XYZ file of C-alpha atoms in Angstrom:
676
model
C 78.607 97.380 164.815
C 80.307 96.624 168.228
C 84.017 97.133 166.905
C 82.949 99.836 164.946
C 81.410 101.993 168.224
C 84.838 101.550 168.940
C 86.802 103.151 166.533
C 83.998 106.291 166.409
C 83.645 105.931 170.048
C 86.579 108.150 170.912
C 87.857 111.414 168.386
C 91.560 110.124 170.025
C 91.301 106.676 168.676
C 89.494 107.605 165.491
C 92.193 110.141 165.083
C 94.725 108.065 166.087
C 93.631 104.909 163.330
C 93.643 106.875 160.278
C 96.767 108.494 161.347
C 98.611 104.875 161.419
C 96.121 104.031 158.141
C 97.428 106.531 156.796
C 101.139 106.505 158.070
C 101.352 102.845 158.139
C 101.385 103.130 153.862
C 103.204 106.643 153.628
C 106.243 104.956 156.145
C 106.409 101.887 153.784
C 106.194 103.947 150.453
C 108.611 105.975 152.113
C 111.195 103.039 153.411
C 110.766 101.788 149.762
C 111.128 105.398 147.999
C 114.028 105.963 150.032
C 115.684 102.882 148.700
C 115.550 103.627 145.134
C 115.760 107.130 145.733
C 119.141 105.774 146.963
C 119.619 103.714 144.658
C 118.510 106.146 141.718
C 120.765 109.247 142.883
C 123.879 106.501 143.329
C 123.473 105.771 140.053
C 123.076 109.044 137.770
C 125.735 110.825 139.975
C 128.233 108.115 138.581
C 126.431 108.171 134.794
C 127.625 111.849 135.015
C 130.273 111.121 136.036
C 131.183 108.471 134.112
C 130.084 110.799 131.116
C 132.756 114.087 132.479
C 134.994 111.025 132.471
C 134.512 110.139 128.860
C 135.158 114.212 127.954
C 138.036 114.480 129.682
C 139.632 111.224 127.865
C 138.442 113.014 124.292
C 139.464 116.533 124.941
C 142.831 114.998 126.134
C 143.045 112.559 123.522
C 142.120 115.205 120.612
C 144.403 117.996 122.223
C 147.245 114.526 122.198
C 146.063 113.787 118.756
C 146.016 117.571 117.630
C 150.283 117.946 118.852
C 151.016 114.933 117.256
C 149.290 115.935 114.067
C 150.452 119.090 114.101
C 154.196 117.691 114.699
C 153.395 115.092 112.228
C 153.073 117.751 109.747
C 156.306 120.028 110.554
C 157.906 116.647 110.336
C 156.782 116.543 106.508
C 157.705 119.383 105.466
C 160.326 119.564 102.479
C 161.390 122.381 103.053
C 162.416 120.992 107.178
C 163.090 117.581 105.995
C 165.441 118.746 103.688
C 167.194 120.663 106.523
C 167.718 118.591 108.646
C 168.608 116.332 105.668
C 171.240 118.997 105.231
C 172.012 119.501 109.200
C 171.282 123.038 108.811
C 170.649 123.741 112.176
C 170.239 127.424 111.591
C 167.265 127.251 109.376
C 166.412 123.770 111.968
C 166.028 126.308 114.856
C 163.901 129.181 112.867
C 161.430 126.085 111.921
C 161.415 124.793 115.620
C 160.503 128.422 116.530
C 158.038 128.966 113.899
C 156.239 126.130 115.353
C 156.024 126.925 119.566
C 155.131 130.432 117.544
C 152.422 128.359 116.095
C 150.855 126.391 118.374
C 151.371 128.647 121.806
C 150.566 125.379 124.188
C 154.429 123.795 123.498
C 157.070 124.815 126.409
C 159.901 123.403 124.552
C 159.995 122.325 120.935
C 163.476 120.089 119.832
C 165.422 118.605 117.612
C 167.525 114.853 118.297
C 169.099 112.420 115.916
C 167.815 108.978 115.289
C 170.109 107.755 118.416
C 168.439 110.932 120.400
C 171.160 113.350 120.516
C 169.649 116.898 121.079
C 170.683 119.164 118.281
C 169.009 122.278 118.295
C 165.694 123.746 120.143
C 163.592 126.334 121.578
C 164.245 128.162 123.488
C 168.443 126.992 122.863
C 169.800 124.807 125.204
C 173.190 125.461 124.071
C 174.518 123.587 127.232
C 172.122 120.486 126.193
C 173.000 120.468 122.545
C 175.456 116.900 122.283
C 173.974 115.526 124.904
C 171.911 111.792 124.524
C 168.466 111.501 125.876
C 168.486 107.799 124.639
C 167.324 106.606 127.811
C 164.134 108.501 128.187
C 161.139 107.272 128.368
C 160.016 108.894 125.332
C 163.144 107.893 123.205
C 162.259 104.180 124.076
C 158.372 104.459 122.769
C 159.042 106.572 119.699
C 162.324 104.582 118.534
C 160.308 101.024 119.356
C 158.969 100.891 115.617
C 159.510 104.558 114.867
C 155.428 106.002 115.537
C 153.899 109.145 117.220
C 155.104 108.722 121.068
C 152.901 110.441 124.220
C 155.429 109.537 127.035
C 154.725 109.048 130.623
C 155.396 113.158 132.974
C 158.425 113.687 133.733
C 161.065 116.238 134.879
C 163.445 118.413 132.995
C 166.693 119.289 133.378
C 166.564 123.101 133.100
C 165.641 125.631 135.777
C 162.549 125.662 137.594
C 162.450 121.603 136.396
C 158.917 121.278 135.893
C 157.212 118.369 135.353
C 156.244 117.639 131.748
C 155.495 115.862 128.719
C 156.898 114.796 125.569
C 155.066 114.726 121.604
C 157.708 112.703 119.734
C 157.262 111.168 115.835
C 160.211 110.554 113.777
C 161.003 112.834 111.048
C 161.196 110.240 107.894
C 162.342 111.169 104.184
C 160.795 110.150 101.131
C 162.634 106.669 100.602
C 161.210 105.862 104.124
C 164.723 106.614 106.106
C 164.585 107.663 109.763
C 166.347 111.053 109.731
C 165.864 112.462 113.247
C 163.041 112.574 116.423
C 161.321 115.848 117.073
C 159.640 116.876 120.212
C 157.583 119.076 121.584
C 156.453 119.572 125.762
C 153.582 120.289 127.254
C 153.417 121.362 131.089
C 151.276 119.127 133.521
C 149.599 123.739 134.754
C 148.915 123.235 130.633
C 146.931 120.746 130.857
C 144.868 121.355 133.828
C 144.150 124.393 131.882
C 143.070 121.979 129.194
C 140.895 120.021 131.811
C 139.335 123.402 133.104
C 137.977 123.908 130.728
C 135.346 121.309 131.448
C 135.849 121.503 135.367
C 132.320 120.982 136.324
C 130.620 123.872 138.886
C 129.552 121.197 140.987
C 131.865 119.058 143.740
C 133.609 116.689 140.738
C 137.400 117.086 140.540
C 139.339 115.782 137.740
C 142.013 114.413 137.384
C 144.873 113.182 134.622
C 146.627 110.113 135.134
C 150.058 109.007 132.600
C 149.816 104.938 131.686
C 152.235 104.583 135.345
C 149.171 105.929 136.773
C 151.282 109.411 137.907
C 149.157 112.155 138.721
C 149.746 114.631 135.062
C 146.251 117.178 135.898
C 144.493 118.894 138.720
C 142.412 121.961 139.250
C 144.902 122.373 142.665
C 148.446 123.988 141.040
C 149.702 123.544 144.482
C 150.075 118.944 143.665
C 151.137 119.055 140.873
C 154.359 120.347 141.800
C 155.539 116.975 141.570
C 155.070 113.599 140.176
C 152.611 112.042 142.346
C 152.313 108.065 141.684
C 148.372 106.780 141.793
C 149.114 103.946 142.216
C 147.758 102.628 145.067
C 144.640 104.629 144.107
C 142.339 101.816 142.061
C 140.498 103.840 139.623
C 143.784 105.362 138.667
C 145.008 102.049 138.164
C 141.978 100.504 136.109
C 141.910 103.451 134.389
C 145.782 102.831 133.207
C 145.303 99.481 132.330
C 142.535 101.057 130.243
C 139.221 99.408 132.453
C 136.289 102.223 132.212
C 133.841 102.559 134.927
C 133.154 103.527 138.313
C 132.825 102.485 141.338
C 133.937 103.244 145.720
C 137.007 103.654 146.095
C 139.454 104.559 149.149
C 142.195 106.598 149.104
C 144.826 108.234 151.773
C 142.269 107.238 154.101
C 139.044 109.145 151.907
C 136.115 106.988 150.461
C 135.328 108.001 147.163
C 132.885 107.911 144.675
C 135.054 107.732 141.485
C 134.851 106.795 137.508
C 137.902 106.453 134.968
C 138.023 106.200 131.562
C 140.978 105.131 129.983
C 142.388 108.148 127.271
C 142.512 105.526 123.748
C 146.217 105.463 122.281
C 148.373 106.941 124.113
C 147.922 104.892 128.329
C 146.443 106.999 129.932
C 143.141 107.629 131.614
C 141.101 110.406 132.983
C 139.406 110.125 136.945
C 136.737 112.402 137.832
C 135.687 111.666 142.289
C 134.196 113.385 144.715
C 134.253 112.568 148.332
C 131.526 110.038 148.809
C 130.311 111.515 152.158
C 128.489 114.449 150.561
C 127.004 111.716 148.570
C 126.108 109.735 151.769
C 125.365 113.468 153.443
C 122.754 114.892 151.533
C 121.252 111.350 150.664
C 120.749 111.257 154.899
C 119.685 115.053 154.369
C 116.253 114.231 151.990
C 115.764 110.634 154.033
C 115.767 112.324 157.373
C 112.807 114.454 155.598
C 111.407 111.931 154.764
C 110.838 110.247 157.821
C 110.219 113.389 159.396
C 107.453 114.205 157.359
C 105.923 110.681 156.301
C 103.528 110.838 159.624
C 101.742 114.459 157.866
C 99.744 113.158 155.442
C 99.682 116.525 154.405
C 103.292 116.706 153.707
C 103.822 113.934 151.224
C 103.035 116.404 148.741
C 105.774 119.189 149.570
C 108.199 116.106 150.194
C 107.299 115.124 146.776
C 108.238 118.485 145.797
C 111.337 118.217 147.693
C 112.698 115.540 146.101
C 112.079 115.888 142.879
C 113.938 119.313 144.040
C 116.889 117.758 144.805
C 116.787 115.540 142.675
C 116.337 118.617 139.980
C 119.330 120.516 141.296
C 121.449 117.162 141.360
C 120.951 116.520 137.488
C 121.181 120.475 136.336
C 124.802 120.748 138.865
C 126.065 117.335 137.257
C 125.030 118.388 133.933
C 126.175 122.089 134.120
C 129.429 121.450 132.871
C 127.972 120.804 129.403
C 126.936 123.859 128.621
C 129.991 125.949 130.856
C 132.296 124.497 127.560
C 134.195 126.470 125.799
C 134.390 123.394 123.244
C 131.059 121.789 121.109
C 129.907 119.225 122.719
C 126.759 117.104 122.053
C 124.309 113.863 122.249
C 123.084 111.831 118.824
C 121.115 108.715 119.054
C 121.992 106.018 116.632
C 119.555 107.540 113.632
C 121.421 110.510 113.354
C 119.775 112.218 115.057
C 120.881 115.665 117.873
C 119.800 114.560 121.169
C 121.805 117.069 123.518
C 123.667 119.810 122.446
C 126.169 122.747 124.048
C 125.608 126.214 123.536
C 128.603 126.710 122.083
C 127.742 124.339 119.440
C 124.569 126.590 118.578
C 126.318 129.547 118.973
C 128.886 128.192 116.260
C 126.837 127.656 113.825
C 123.996 130.535 114.263
C 121.138 128.118 114.411
C 118.526 127.973 118.004
C 119.467 124.305 119.369
C 115.858 123.319 118.572
C 116.722 124.178 114.933
C 119.794 121.506 114.890
C 117.421 118.767 117.349
C 114.729 118.661 113.918
C 116.500 117.552 111.596
C 118.841 115.043 110.604
C 122.525 116.400 111.504
C 123.771 115.045 108.309
C 121.558 117.879 106.571
C 123.478 120.217 107.517
C 126.563 118.630 106.614
C 128.528 119.869 103.620
C 127.405 117.364 100.199
C 130.938 116.861 99.542
C 132.090 114.659 103.317
C 127.977 113.769 103.354
C 129.653 109.641 102.529
C 132.452 109.782 104.874
C 130.437 111.597 107.371
C 127.997 108.377 106.920
C 130.409 105.747 107.381
C 131.939 107.395 110.313
C 128.142 107.215 112.021
C 128.391 103.360 110.994
C 131.441 103.125 112.715
C 130.572 104.901 116.108
C 127.512 102.364 115.718
C 129.269 99.036 115.390
C 130.879 100.153 118.472
C 134.122 101.493 117.457
C 135.566 105.090 118.288
C 136.162 107.395 115.804
C 139.192 110.006 116.229
C 140.337 112.834 114.393
C 137.501 113.105 111.638
C 136.570 116.255 110.024
C 133.801 117.411 108.037
C 131.842 121.141 106.868
C 129.012 121.724 109.056
C 126.924 124.546 107.002
C 125.708 128.157 109.408
C 122.779 129.666 108.796
C 124.439 132.271 106.831
C 124.975 129.368 104.500
C 128.942 129.521 104.904
C 130.432 126.241 105.882
C 133.018 125.945 108.873
C 135.143 122.940 109.331
C 135.160 120.588 112.825
C 137.113 118.584 113.806
C 135.402 115.490 115.679
C 136.317 112.583 118.274
C 133.301 110.592 119.504
C 132.921 107.215 121.532
C 129.659 105.390 121.596
C 127.484 104.280 124.688
C 125.591 101.713 123.041
C 123.933 100.555 126.265
C 122.280 103.937 125.777
C 122.193 104.298 121.746
C 123.948 106.862 122.642
C 126.989 108.750 120.215
C 129.417 110.905 122.818
C 131.376 113.167 120.454
C 132.845 116.281 120.782
C 134.080 119.284 118.201
C 136.299 121.609 117.138
C 136.306 124.661 114.665
C 139.674 124.583 112.893
C 138.598 126.563 110.191
C 141.081 129.594 110.424
C 143.510 126.026 110.597
C 142.468 124.686 107.382
C 142.617 127.899 105.694
C 146.106 128.751 106.855
C 146.839 125.822 105.340
C 145.498 125.510 101.732
C 147.416 129.650 102.050
C 150.305 127.291 102.686
C 149.838 124.621 100.774
C 149.203 127.524 97.694
C 152.367 130.093 98.631
C 154.544 126.444 98.728
C 153.509 126.096 94.918
C 154.128 129.602 93.661
C 157.515 129.280 95.411
C 158.048 125.829 94.037
C 157.549 127.177 90.769
C 158.940 130.632 91.119
C 162.401 127.880 92.188
C 161.609 125.902 88.556
C 161.540 129.030 86.610
C 164.679 130.498 88.191
C 166.414 126.849 87.622
C 165.364 126.949 84.112
C 166.682 130.372 83.720
C 170.069 129.448 85.581
C 170.605 126.455 83.558
C 169.934 128.761 80.143
C 172.691 131.039 81.388
C 175.116 129.115 82.026
C 174.535 127.108 78.673
C 174.582 129.724 76.242
C 177.969 131.490 78.276
C 179.504 128.288 78.129
C 177.906 128.807 73.950
C 179.307 132.001 73.560
C 183.063 131.485 75.220
C 183.883 128.242 73.471
C 182.505 130.005 69.968
C 184.670 133.114 70.584
C 187.950 130.694 70.431
C 187.457 130.364 66.819
C 187.872 134.234 65.941
C 190.112 135.415 68.142
C 192.967 132.355 67.131
C 192.458 134.080 63.744
C 193.327 137.577 65.252
C 195.601 136.013 67.039
C 197.605 134.943 64.466
C 197.180 136.956 61.802
C 198.397 139.705 63.643
C 201.412 137.385 64.472
C 202.068 136.556 60.894
C 201.639 139.886 60.014
C 204.665 140.576 62.974
C 207.150 138.701 61.189
C 206.347 138.711 57.724
C 205.864 142.441 57.766
C 207.970 143.894 60.488
C 210.306 145.762 57.894
C 207.111 147.290 55.777
C 205.548 148.810 59.110
C 206.375 152.359 61.065
C 207.021 151.975 65.189
C 203.386 153.383 65.568
C 202.229 150.413 63.380
C 204.529 147.578 65.748
C 203.099 149.169 68.578
C 199.707 148.797 67.259
C 200.286 145.066 66.892
C 201.831 144.476 69.867
C 198.805 145.789 71.914
C 196.551 143.628 69.520
C 198.294 140.533 70.523
C 198.209 141.461 73.600
C 194.966 141.752 74.321
C 194.024 138.771 72.421
C 195.657 136.628 74.838
C 193.784 138.370 77.146
C 190.395 137.906 76.054
C 191.996 134.232 75.585
C 192.447 134.197 79.315
C 188.975 135.209 80.264
C 187.277 133.017 77.671
C 189.497 130.302 79.207
C 188.125 131.758 82.794
C 185.117 131.343 81.347
C 184.803 128.194 80.127
C 186.217 126.482 83.922
C 183.604 128.664 85.279
C 180.950 127.593 83.193
C 182.966 124.046 83.771
C 182.386 124.173 87.379
C 178.763 125.247 87.713
C 177.422 122.422 84.099
C 180.087 119.181 86.080
C 178.119 116.573 88.109
C 179.332 117.054 92.092
C 181.052 112.949 93.045
C 181.332 113.551 96.521
C 183.640 111.569 98.681
C 185.843 112.351 101.870
C 188.601 114.564 100.615
C 192.128 115.490 102.246
C 192.201 119.731 102.188
C 195.270 119.843 103.589
C 196.703 117.686 101.033
C 195.475 119.485 98.464
C 196.613 122.776 99.585
C 200.522 121.356 100.103
C 200.395 119.864 96.549
C 199.431 123.368 95.302
C 201.893 125.594 97.118
C 204.440 122.876 96.193
C 203.598 123.881 92.686
C 203.414 127.033 93.126
C 206.665 127.298 94.356
C 208.056 125.591 91.600
C 206.675 128.110 88.899
C 208.486 130.368 91.402
C 211.436 129.291 92.977
C 213.220 132.608 94.282
C 210.615 133.880 96.290
C 210.235 133.569 99.562
C 207.462 131.821 100.805
C 206.105 130.354 104.048
C 203.121 128.307 103.943
C 201.414 127.555 107.648
C 198.453 124.631 107.146
C 196.623 122.695 109.200
C 196.933 118.945 109.019
C 193.903 116.678 108.335
C 191.482 118.990 107.359
C 189.267 115.908 105.576
C 185.894 117.196 104.693
C 183.190 115.318 102.472
C 182.748 116.400 98.686
C 183.888 116.445 94.924
C 187.644 116.279 94.863
C 188.376 117.840 91.658
C 186.007 121.408 92.309
C 187.456 121.504 95.784
C 191.278 121.390 93.995
C 189.737 124.359 92.247
C 188.679 126.091 94.997
C 192.040 125.531 96.838
C 193.748 126.448 93.237
C 192.074 130.370 93.110
C 192.238 131.041 96.768
C 196.506 130.017 97.333
C 197.281 131.312 93.584
C 195.368 135.029 94.837
C 197.095 134.555 97.512
C 200.317 134.167 96.085
C 200.057 136.383 93.775
C 198.598 139.605 96.284
C 201.592 138.871 98.714
C 204.196 138.865 95.312
C 205.673 142.829 96.122
C 206.789 141.156 99.617
C 210.397 139.915 100.202
C 208.483 137.355 102.600
C 205.312 136.017 102.646
C 202.717 133.641 104.660
C 199.842 132.178 103.398
C 197.444 129.767 106.485
C 195.307 127.225 105.675
C 192.987 126.299 109.424
C 189.636 124.844 110.181
C 188.298 125.076 113.250
C 184.236 124.659 114.128
C 182.080 128.187 113.632
C 178.634 129.935 115.497
C 176.528 127.569 113.753
C 178.457 124.085 114.757
C 179.651 123.732 110.631
C 183.628 123.336 110.418
C 184.941 127.027 109.433
C 187.632 127.195 107.049
C 190.129 130.207 106.336
C 193.098 130.756 103.617
C 194.908 133.873 104.637
C 197.671 135.978 103.778
C 199.322 138.992 104.370
C 199.406 140.449 101.296
C 198.035 143.975 99.635
C 194.528 142.944 101.286
C 192.065 145.733 100.218
C 188.879 147.343 101.083
C 186.167 145.776 103.409
C 184.292 149.016 101.549
C 184.458 146.666 98.675
C 183.942 143.765 100.096
C 180.300 142.942 98.453
C 182.292 142.914 95.118
C 184.751 140.766 95.937
C 182.872 137.583 94.572
C 181.095 138.806 90.783
C 182.689 138.011 87.476
C 185.008 140.019 86.299
C 185.415 142.703 89.487
C 188.554 143.770 90.482
C 189.316 146.142 93.509
C 192.906 146.350 91.892
C 194.341 147.545 88.841
C 196.099 145.056 85.889
C 199.012 146.756 86.113
C 199.451 146.153 89.858
C 198.707 142.482 90.449
C 197.125 140.730 86.469
C 194.110 138.617 86.363
C 190.448 138.350 84.868
C 188.246 139.376 87.771
C 186.728 135.255 87.093
C 188.427 133.584 90.143
C 187.038 134.113 93.197
C 183.807 133.819 90.653
C 184.820 130.482 90.375
C 185.081 129.815 93.677
C 181.408 131.483 95.141
C 180.534 128.595 92.921
C 182.110 125.667 93.869
C 181.005 126.699 97.682
C 177.676 127.892 96.870
C 177.183 124.307 94.654
C 178.570 122.276 97.722
C 175.697 124.193 99.888
C 178.415 126.009 102.331
C 178.748 130.009 102.211
C 181.727 132.192 101.601
C 183.059 135.454 102.914
C 186.479 137.283 103.417
C 187.910 140.120 105.442
C 190.693 142.461 105.181
C 192.544 145.611 105.090
C 194.871 147.786 103.031
C 198.466 146.385 103.334
C 197.448 143.832 105.746
C 196.599 140.935 103.653
C 192.737 138.847 103.456
C 191.854 136.808 104.690
C 189.013 134.687 103.212
C 186.684 131.650 105.127
C 183.903 129.411 103.947
C 181.992 126.222 104.561
C 181.427 123.025 102.963
C 177.550 122.469 104.120
C 176.572 119.675 105.988
C 179.783 117.524 105.965
C 179.148 113.716 107.282
C 181.571 112.767 109.564
């Protein structure tokens, strides 16, 4: 009884003993709890940082793949490939402008030759056309195996020399030949804007680094003024090596808590970090509260409440970015059930969140996409990421929307982390574009068939008219020779007019047949010296009329690529017209020249100082049977320039004329994209 008496004998001793009995387990529990709390908070912070790094990696990868797929789709377009084959830079530039209008995130869209020579761009950069960029890192990447490539960060040559990232894809013909390279550029400001869509409101900072650990995205725009080397930052260096993880690091004298994740396929990485002192300050504050309140047993409940409040606040801050993202984010288990969804997904589909959590996600997938979705889920369960997967999800109103998915497995937690983008409008636009292309191809086929039928008809009619025309000419000649004495002056005049008309009709038929042959003749392209052809033609013209005084100025060595027979026909008509329409001048001058035009294509010119023409009627020059002069002044059938137009058109070129009455005429023409 003596110890008990001593214990209860003094109120102070009793109170002190009870406080000690309460304080000892409280202090022990507080000590153990503080260590466990520190570990849990540290683990939770790292886990949330890891999820943020993974989501940043997925989002950047999706944007790069979207740009890559967009460029590959453009590079595979039939009309675009044909324009590249023809080196039709005017048409190519229109395609590039259209691509930039569709994808507003593209700062530049460029076309390069296979050897890296710049040929076209938007915005236009004429000062760099013809310049080789084969030394650029993006060219080395895309030309190594001719596969799509995303470059490291580099500085443009154009003021104000922004930092950009290039996406390059090869342009490949149906036969597998590389025709050129299509590139587009994203500025680092654009990449940073992508990341701000998912930037957490807490203290996390997201940094995107290229394969050489140079900063490509950061929330602070001033940091992006120049390419910063992060290779000394161990978290960035590990991410660049393709590693994934988290830890404590030092960089520029600062201790940081960081998580890093690679961006598959592109060699880039995402790094999220926050100062270690912020975490330690928070932990110290909690520990001071624990040790302050540990001596007072009545405050244990308040301490627990404070602990839970602090922990809950941490969890809310770590997860806030999940619900603030404009992208559709979700976490699912391996059994096919959603575990977490953000508001963007519920809003897009029109369901309450609980409705989406209650059923397997396959029950919302379009029946035609169920098998492929199940296969993608199995791929994730096996530990393999899924990127660029597309399927349709049913909305609450019964309609379906197309989603583009990127997902990675978290096998340690048995979960799938995924991000989706609504691409319904894009798919509908692609479908409309396919329908339009099919309609245009069908229309083109119909027009080709009609033209072939018209050409065959013209050839047949012209050929069949020869026999009756020979009969008219022959019998009128026989009548004139055998019965001239029996015919009066008027009758003989009629016969002469019949014979003249027969000859003119014969010339018309010959010209129609030549025009038809020009259209029907098979093209045989080879190198042709237009200067030599022109010299031969003018030599024959001078031999036919040696009395005429005509000076012919011919630029030497005008080489081109085309059908020699068709090009001879074109020059014969152009030089023949120049010879004919200068006949009324005492002296004449004919010229043949060539120069590079405004579109970068060789332009040839046949010029004379003859009768010329009124530019008001220039649009009628190249139509069949169209004449701007009287037959009595300058004989002809009106087929010659129509024949020239057909020849130029078959070579993929164009022809136009300039002139003035009695001041001569000049005919300019191109022959498409000529081979060197």
